[in-house]
Coordinates of C-alpha atoms and ligand atoms in Angstrom, one line a residue:
X851 CA 135.7 104.2 191.4
X852 CA 133.3 106.8 190.0
X853 CA 134.3 107.5 186.5
X854 CA 132.2 110.6 186.1
X855 CA 133.8 113.8 187.3
X856 CA 131.6 115.6 189.9
X857 CA 132.6 119.0 188.8
X858 CA 133.4 120.2 185.2
X859 CA 136.1 122.9 184.9
X860 CA 136.1 123.9 181.2
X861 CA 137.5 127.3 181.7
X862 CA 140.5 126.0 183.7
X863 CA 141.4 123.8 180.6
X864 CA 143.4 125.6 178.0
X865 CA 142.2 123.8 174.9
X866 CA 143.6 126.4 172.4
X867 CA 147.1 125.8 173.8
X868 CA 146.5 122.0 173.7
X869 CA 145.3 122.1 170.0
X870 CA 148.5 124.0 169.0
X871 CA 150.3 120.7 169.8
X872 CA 148.3 118.8 167.1
X873 CA 149.5 119.9 163.6
X874 CA 146.9 117.7 162.0
X875 CA 144.1 119.7 163.6
X876 CA 145.2 122.8 161.4
X877 CA 144.2 121.0 158.2
X878 CA 141.3 122.0 156.0
X879 CA 139.0 119.5 154.4
X880 CA 136.8 120.3 151.6
X881 CA 137.8 123.9 152.1
X882 CA 136.6 123.9 155.6
X883 CA 138.6 123.8 159.0
X884 CA 138.9 120.1 159.9
X885 CA 136.5 119.2 162.8
X886 CA 137.8 115.7 163.9
X887 CA 135.2 113.8 165.7
X888 CA 136.4 110.1 165.0
X889 CA 138.5 109.8 168.1
X890 CA 137.0 106.5 169.1
X891 CA 138.4 104.9 165.9
X892 CA 141.8 106.5 166.3
X893 CA 143.0 109.8 168.0
X894 CA 145.5 112.2 166.6
X895 CA 149.2 112.6 167.8
X896 CA 150.7 115.6 169.4
X897 CA 154.1 117.1 168.4
X898 CA 155.9 115.9 171.4
X899 CA 155.0 112.2 170.5
X900 CA 156.0 112.7 166.9
X901 CA 159.2 114.4 168.0
X902 CA 159.9 111.4 170.2
X903 CA 159.5 109.0 167.3
X904 CA 161.9 111.2 165.1
X905 CA 164.4 111.3 167.9
X906 CA 164.3 107.5 168.3
X907 CA 164.6 107.0 164.6
X908 CA 167.4 109.5 164.1
X909 CA 169.6 108.8 167.1
X910 CA 168.5 105.7 169.0
X911 CA 167.3 102.9 166.8
X912 CA 168.8 99.4 166.9
X913 CA 167.3 96.0 167.9
X914 CA 166.6 95.5 171.5
X915 CA 167.6 92.9 174.1
X916 CA 170.2 91.3 171.8
X917 CA 173.4 93.3 171.5
X918 CA 176.0 95.0 173.8
X919 CA 176.6 97.9 171.4
X920 CA 175.7 101.4 172.3
X921 CA 172.6 101.8 170.0
X922 CA 171.0 98.5 171.1
X923 CA 171.5 99.4 174.8
X924 CA 170.0 102.8 174.2
X925 CA 167.0 101.4 172.4
X926 CA 166.5 98.7 175.0
X927 CA 166.7 101.3 177.8
X928 CA 164.1 103.5 176.1
X929 CA 161.7 100.5 175.3
X930 CA 161.8 99.3 178.9
X931 CA 161.5 102.8 180.2
X932 CA 158.2 103.0 178.1
X933 CA 157.0 99.9 179.8
X934 CA 157.7 101.5 183.2
X935 CA 155.7 104.6 182.2
X936 CA 152.6 102.3 181.1
X937 CA 152.9 100.4 184.3
X938 CA 152.6 103.7 186.4
X939 CA 149.9 104.9 184.1
X940 CA 147.6 102.1 184.9
X941 CA 149.0 101.4 188.5
X942 CA 150.1 97.9 187.7
X943 CA 152.1 96.3 190.5
X944 CA 155.1 95.3 188.4
X945 CA 156.5 96.3 185.0
X946 CA 156.6 92.6 184.0
X947 CA 152.7 92.6 184.1
X948 CA 152.6 95.0 181.2
X949 CA 153.0 93.2 177.8
X950 CA 153.5 95.1 174.6
X951 CA 151.0 93.9 172.0
X952 CA 150.0 95.2 168.7
X953 CA 146.7 96.4 170.1
X954 CA 143.6 95.5 172.0
X955 CA 142.8 92.9 169.4
X956 CA 146.0 91.0 169.9
X957 CA 145.8 91.4 173.6
X958 CA 142.4 89.7 173.8
X959 CA 143.6 86.9 171.3
X960 CA 146.8 86.4 173.5
X961 CA 144.4 85.6 176.5
X962 CA 142.3 83.4 174.4
X963 CA 145.2 81.4 173.2
X964 CA 147.4 81.6 176.3
X965 CA 144.8 81.2 179.0
X966 CA 141.6 80.2 177.4
X967 CA 142.8 77.2 175.5
X968 CA 144.2 75.7 178.6
X969 CA 141.4 76.6 181.1
X970 CA 138.2 76.5 179.0
X971 CA 136.9 73.1 178.0
X972 CA 133.7 71.4 176.7
X973 CA 130.6 72.6 178.4
X974 CA 132.4 75.6 180.0
X975 CA 130.7 79.0 179.7
X976 CA 132.2 82.5 178.9
X977 CA 130.3 85.6 179.9
X978 CA 130.3 88.5 177.4
X979 CA 127.9 91.5 177.0
X980 CA 125.9 92.6 174.0
X981 CA 127.9 95.8 174.0
X982 CA 131.1 94.2 173.0
X983 CA 133.2 95.1 170.0
X984 CA 133.8 92.3 167.5
X985 CA 137.3 91.9 168.8
X986 CA 135.9 90.7 172.3
X987 CA 133.4 88.4 170.7
X988 CA 135.1 86.6 167.7
X989 CA 138.1 85.2 169.6
X990 CA 135.9 83.7 172.3
X991 CA 133.5 82.3 169.6
X992 CA 136.5 80.7 168.0
X993 CA 137.5 79.1 171.2
X994 CA 134.0 78.1 172.1
X995 CA 133.7 76.3 168.7
X996 CA 137.0 74.5 169.2
X997 CA 136.3 73.4 172.7
X998 CA 132.5 72.9 172.7
X999 CA 132.1 75.9 175.2
X1000 CA 129.1 78.2 175.4
X1001 CA 129.0 82.0 175.3
X1002 CA 126.4 83.7 177.6
X1003 CA 125.5 87.3 176.9
X1004 CA 124.6 90.1 179.4
X1005 CA 121.7 92.1 178.0
X1006 CA 121.2 95.9 178.2
X1007 CA 118.2 98.3 178.8
X1008 CA 117.1 100.6 176.0
X1009 CA 119.6 103.3 177.2
X1010 CA 122.6 101.1 176.7
X1011 CA 123.1 100.1 180.3
X1012 CA 124.0 96.5 181.3
X1013 CA 121.4 94.7 183.4
X1014 CA 123.4 93.6 186.5
X1015 CA 120.8 91.4 188.0
X1016 CA 120.8 89.4 184.7
X1017 CA 124.5 89.3 184.7
X1018 CA 124.5 87.8 188.2
X1019 CA 122.0 85.2 187.0
X1020 CA 124.2 84.0 184.1
X1021 CA 126.9 82.5 186.5
X1022 CA 126.9 78.9 187.2
X1023 CA 129.4 76.2 188.1
X1024 CA 130.5 76.1 184.4
X1025 CA 131.5 79.7 184.2
X1026 CA 135.2 80.0 183.5
X1027 CA 135.7 83.7 182.4
X1028 CA 134.0 87.1 182.0
X1029 CA 135.2 89.4 179.3
X1030 CA 133.7 92.8 179.3
X1031 CA 134.3 96.2 177.7
X1032 CA 135.0 99.1 180.1
X1033 CA 133.5 101.6 177.8
X1034 CA 131.2 100.8 174.8
X1035 CA 132.8 102.2 171.5
X1036 CA 129.3 102.5 169.9
X1037 CA 127.3 104.1 172.7
X1038 CA 129.8 105.4 175.1
X1039 CA 128.2 103.6 178.1
X1040 CA 130.7 103.2 180.9
X1041 CA 130.1 99.8 182.4
X1042 CA 130.3 99.2 186.1
X1043 CA 133.3 96.9 185.7
X1044 CA 134.6 97.2 189.3
X1045 CA 131.3 95.9 190.6
X1046 CA 131.2 93.2 187.7
X1047 CA 134.7 92.1 188.7
X1048 CA 133.8 91.8 192.3
X1049 CA 130.7 89.7 191.5
X1050 CA 132.8 87.5 189.2
X1051 CA 135.5 87.1 191.8
X1052 CA 133.0 86.1 194.6
X1053 CA 132.4 83.2 192.4
X1054 CA 136.1 82.4 191.6
X1055 CA 135.8 83.6 187.9
X1056 CA 138.6 85.7 186.4
X1057 CA 137.8 88.9 184.3
X1058 CA 139.4 90.4 181.2
X1059 CA 138.5 94.1 180.6
X1060 CA 138.6 95.5 177.1
X1061 CA 139.8 99.0 177.9
X1062 CA 140.3 100.3 174.4
X1063 CA 137.8 103.1 174.9
X1064 CA 138.4 103.7 178.6
X1065 CA 142.1 104.4 178.9
X1066 CA 142.1 107.4 176.7
X1067 CA 139.2 109.0 178.7
X1068 CA 139.4 107.9 182.3
X1069 CA 142.0 107.5 185.0
X1070 CA 142.3 103.6 184.9
X1071 CA 143.7 101.8 187.9
X1072 CA 144.0 98.0 187.3
X1073 CA 144.7 97.4 191.0
X1074 CA 141.6 99.4 192.2
X1075 CA 139.6 97.6 189.5
X1076 CA 141.1 94.3 190.6
X1077 CA 140.8 93.0 187.0
X1078 CA 142.8 89.9 185.9
X1079 CA 143.6 91.2 182.5
X1080 CA 143.2 94.7 180.9
X1081 CA 143.7 95.2 177.2
X1082 CA 144.0 98.6 175.3
X1083 CA 145.5 100.2 172.2
X1084 CA 148.0 103.0 171.8
X1085 CA 146.5 104.7 168.6
X1086 CA 143.4 105.6 170.6
X1087 CA 145.3 107.6 173.2
X1088 CA 147.6 109.9 171.0
X1089 CA 150.2 107.1 170.5
X1090 CA 151.2 105.3 167.3
X1091 CA 149.3 102.5 165.5
X1092 CA 150.6 99.0 165.8
X1093 CA 151.2 99.1 169.6
X1094 CA 149.1 98.2 172.6
X1095 CA 149.1 96.9 176.1
X1096 CA 147.9 93.7 177.8
X1097 CA 148.0 94.0 181.5
X1098 CA 147.9 90.6 183.4
X1099 CA 148.4 89.6 187.0
X1100 CA 151.8 88.2 187.2
X1101 CA 150.7 84.8 188.5
X1102 CA 148.2 84.4 185.8
X1103 CA 150.7 85.4 183.0
X1104 CA 153.3 83.1 184.5
X1105 CA 150.8 80.1 184.3
X1106 CA 150.0 80.8 180.7
X1107 CA 151.2 79.3 177.4
X1108 CA 152.9 81.8 175.1
X1109 CA 150.9 82.9 172.2
X1110 CA 153.6 83.1 169.7
X1111 CA 157.0 81.4 169.5
X1112 CA 160.3 82.8 168.2
X1113 CA 163.3 84.8 169.1
X1114 CA 163.3 86.7 172.4
X1115 CA 160.7 84.7 174.2
X1116 CA 162.9 81.7 175.0
X1117 CA 165.3 80.8 177.8
X1118 CA 167.0 77.8 176.0
X1119 CA 166.2 76.0 172.8
X1120 CA 167.3 72.5 171.6
X1121 CA 165.5 70.4 169.1
X1122 CA 164.3 68.2 172.1
X1123 CA 162.9 71.0 174.3
X1124 CA 162.5 74.6 174.5
X1125 CA 162.2 76.6 177.8
X1126 CA 160.6 80.0 177.9
X1127 CA 161.9 83.4 179.1
X1128 CA 160.1 84.9 182.2
X1129 CA 157.3 87.4 181.5
X1130 CA 157.0 89.8 179.9
X1131 CA 159.4 88.5 177.3
X1132 CA 157.6 85.2 177.1
X1133 CA 154.8 87.0 175.3
X1134 CA 156.9 89.3 173.1
X1135 CA 158.3 86.9 170.5
X1136 CA 160.3 88.5 167.7
X1137 CA 161.3 92.0 167.1
X1138 CA 158.5 94.2 168.7
X1139 CA 157.4 97.6 167.3
X1140 CA 160.2 99.3 169.3
X1141 CA 159.6 102.9 168.0
X1142 CA 155.7 102.5 168.5
X1143 CA 156.3 101.3 172.2
X1144 CA 158.6 104.3 172.9
X1145 CA 156.1 106.6 171.2
X1146 CA 153.3 105.2 173.4
X1147 CA 155.4 106.0 176.4
X1148 CA 155.7 109.6 175.2
X1149 CA 152.0 109.7 174.7
X1150 CA 151.5 108.7 178.3
X1151 CA 153.8 111.5 179.5
X1152 CA 151.7 113.9 177.3
X1153 CA 148.4 112.7 178.8
X1154 CA 149.8 112.8 182.3
X1155 CA 151.1 116.4 181.9
X1156 CA 147.5 117.5 181.2
X1157 CA 146.2 115.1 183.8
X1158 CA 143.5 112.4 183.2
X1159 CA 141.0 114.1 185.7
X1160 CA 141.2 117.3 183.6
X1161 CA 140.9 115.5 180.4
X1162 CA 137.8 113.6 181.8
X1163 CA 136.2 116.9 183.1
X1164 CA 136.7 118.6 179.6
X1165 CA 135.3 115.6 177.8
X1166 CA 132.4 115.4 180.1
X1167 CA 131.6 119.0 179.4
X1168 CA 131.7 118.4 175.6
X1169 CA 129.4 115.5 176.1
X1170 CA 126.9 117.4 178.2
X1171 CA 126.9 120.3 175.6
X1172 CA 126.7 118.0 172.6
X1173 CA 123.8 115.9 174.2
X1174 CA 121.9 119.0 174.9
X1175 CA 122.3 120.5 171.4
X1176 CA 121.7 117.2 169.5
X1177 CA 118.6 116.5 171.7
X1178 CA 117.3 119.9 170.7
X1179 CA 117.6 119.2 166.9
X1180 CA 114.3 118.0 165.4
X1181 CA 114.6 114.6 163.7
X1182 CA 117.7 113.8 165.6
X1183 CA 117.6 110.7 168.0
X1184 CA 120.5 109.9 170.4
X1185 CA 121.3 106.2 170.5
X1186 CA 122.7 105.3 173.8
X1187 CA 121.7 107.5 176.8
X1188 CA 123.3 105.8 179.7
X1189 CA 123.7 107.7 183.0
X1190 CA 127.4 107.1 183.0
X1191 CA 128.9 107.9 179.6
X1192 CA 132.1 108.6 178.1
X1193 CA 132.3 111.2 175.2
X1194 CA 130.7 109.2 172.5
X1195 CA 127.4 110.3 170.6
X1196 CA 125.7 107.8 168.4
X1197 CA 122.7 109.3 166.6
X1198 CA 120.2 108.7 163.8
X1199 CA 118.8 111.4 161.6
X1200 CA 115.2 110.7 160.7
X1201 CA 114.8 109.6 157.0
X1202 CA 118.6 109.8 156.2
X1203 CA 120.9 106.9 156.0
X1204 CA 124.0 107.2 158.3
X1205 CA 126.4 106.9 155.4
X1206 CA 124.8 109.9 153.8
X1207 CA 125.0 111.8 157.0
X1208 CA 128.7 111.0 157.2
X1209 CA 129.4 111.8 153.6
X1210 CA 127.6 115.1 153.7
X1211 CA 129.2 116.1 157.1
X1212 CA 132.6 115.4 155.5
X1213 CA 131.7 118.0 153.0
X1214 CA 131.5 120.4 155.9
X1215 CA 134.9 119.4 157.2
X1216 CA 133.3 117.3 160.0
X1217 CA 134.7 113.8 160.4
X1218 CA 132.4 111.4 162.0
X1219 CA 132.1 107.6 161.8
X1220 CA 129.1 105.8 160.3
X1221 CA 128.4 102.2 160.3
X1222 CA 128.0 99.2 162.7
X1223 CA 131.1 100.2 164.8
X1224 CA 132.2 96.6 164.8
X1225 CA 129.3 95.8 167.1
X1226 CA 126.9 94.1 165.0
X1227 CA 125.1 92.2 167.8
X1228 CA 124.6 95.5 169.6
X1229 CA 123.1 97.0 166.4
X1230 CA 120.7 94.1 166.1
X1231 CA 119.6 94.6 169.7
X1232 CA 119.0 98.3 169.1
X1233 CA 117.1 97.4 165.8
X1234 CA 119.3 99.6 163.5
X1235 CA 121.9 98.6 160.9
X1236 CA 124.2 101.4 161.6
X1237 CA 124.5 104.8 163.4
X1238 CA 126.4 108.0 162.9
X1239 CA 128.9 108.5 165.8
X1240 CA 130.7 111.6 167.0
X1241 CA 133.4 110.7 169.5
X1242 CA 135.4 113.4 171.2
X1243 CA 138.9 113.8 172.6
X1244 CA 140.3 116.4 175.1
X1245 CA 141.4 118.6 172.0
X1246 CA 137.8 119.0 170.8
X1247 CA 136.0 122.3 171.6
X1248 CA 132.4 123.5 172.1
X1249 CA 132.9 125.1 168.6
X1250 CA 133.5 121.6 167.2
X1251 CA 130.0 120.6 168.6
X1252 CA 128.5 123.7 167.1
X1253 CA 130.0 122.7 163.7
X1254 CA 128.5 119.2 164.0
X1255 CA 125.1 120.7 164.8
X1256 CA 125.3 123.1 161.9
X1257 CA 126.6 120.3 159.7
X1258 CA 123.5 118.0 160.6
X1259 CA 121.2 121.0 160.0
X1260 CA 122.6 121.4 156.4
X1261 CA 122.4 117.5 155.9
X1262 CA 118.7 117.8 156.8
X1263 CA 118.2 120.7 154.3
X1264 CA 119.7 118.6 151.5
X1265 CA 117.1 116.0 152.1
X1266 CA 114.2 118.2 152.9
Ligands
PMP1311 N1 137.6 97.1 171.7 C1 137.0 98.2 171.6 C2 135.9 98.7 172.4 C3 137.4 99.2 170.5 O1 136.7 100.3 170.4 C4 138.3 98.8 169.6 C5 138.7 99.7 168.5 N2 137.6 100.2 167.8 C6 139.0 97.5 169.8 C7 138.5 96.7 170.8 C8 140.0 97.0 168.9 O2 141.2 97.8 168.9 P1 142.3 97.6 167.9 O3 141.7 97.7 166.5 O4 143.2 98.8 168.1 O5 142.9 96.4 168.2

């Protein structure tokens, strides 16, 4: 699967009409129109998703899976319909392979507890990459510490691309798992996960993909990727916070221990013995975030109406334009120049700390993220403590890029 669209079609994409769906984009900040370029941290919510949440809360809410009354059945139907939407969105074989979690972090921790603690033992090895977000490092470190396992790390070149020959060289008979980000949140590099999965499978090693930064921007097909697990978050794809998805192959999920015990995940309970419900319920203990799951289903409908290929093409054009204009700014250095990139631009402004860049851009109404982006090992590899990061969504415009460029110029003037 090539993740980069061959042709960009910015004119066919009615970004003004799309922006009208996002009430928050009409805000002014510091007296200037808001230019929201922090989408990798969290994206904004369109009116149809807000409306769906309001409709649920005003006419459909009750606890799910437990009662026979009208509202409970209505809520259960809507919750399971959302699961089916997510299944189609990522092309999973079956709806029961789609587990509602609180987000990517919980999905990865679920695999660590449910699969890792059973299958990873002393002396075993887990392959990660230097590009990973902390949420795809720390759980594995906790497991490695508990079990006496070792973490091996795939390096990158200076552009922020994984070195595949070194990846292959890390495998040995103790390798038990590969866990890799699909798209780097700090640099935007799109990793060749399909190829990495094939290489791992050739050695009998399962692969978890952290798709937090991929699902909002690319058409993701878990069957085409052939991944074993795929985790992502609703709030980065126009959905609510507190909801996410863990996709897992049915056979793997069935073989796993539940991560949390409680109501709704059991078949029978006695004080002597408990048997568990089938998947997906086995992994959804307690009352889930019902409204958020239904809202995420509405977000998927919204994205599908626009079309993921159209979204990817528009964002590719934004990235191309922004790269060209930031590259042309004296004193600005792009950090992360992979061939295959999603719409994330990390940069350094010579002589100015990233936090000052972010604070001064905010005074121009431009929201960017500054810091280590929860990727401290990557920052150490790049020899920086922090970067400034502009991250785009499909509702951003070329004018937003112009505002960023003008903002950086005015920051430079303050420090001149
Ligand atoms: N992985 C990546 C690549 C991310 O960008 C993020 C969020 N910044 C996460 C994992 C964690 O996502 P969440 O906080 O929604 O669990």
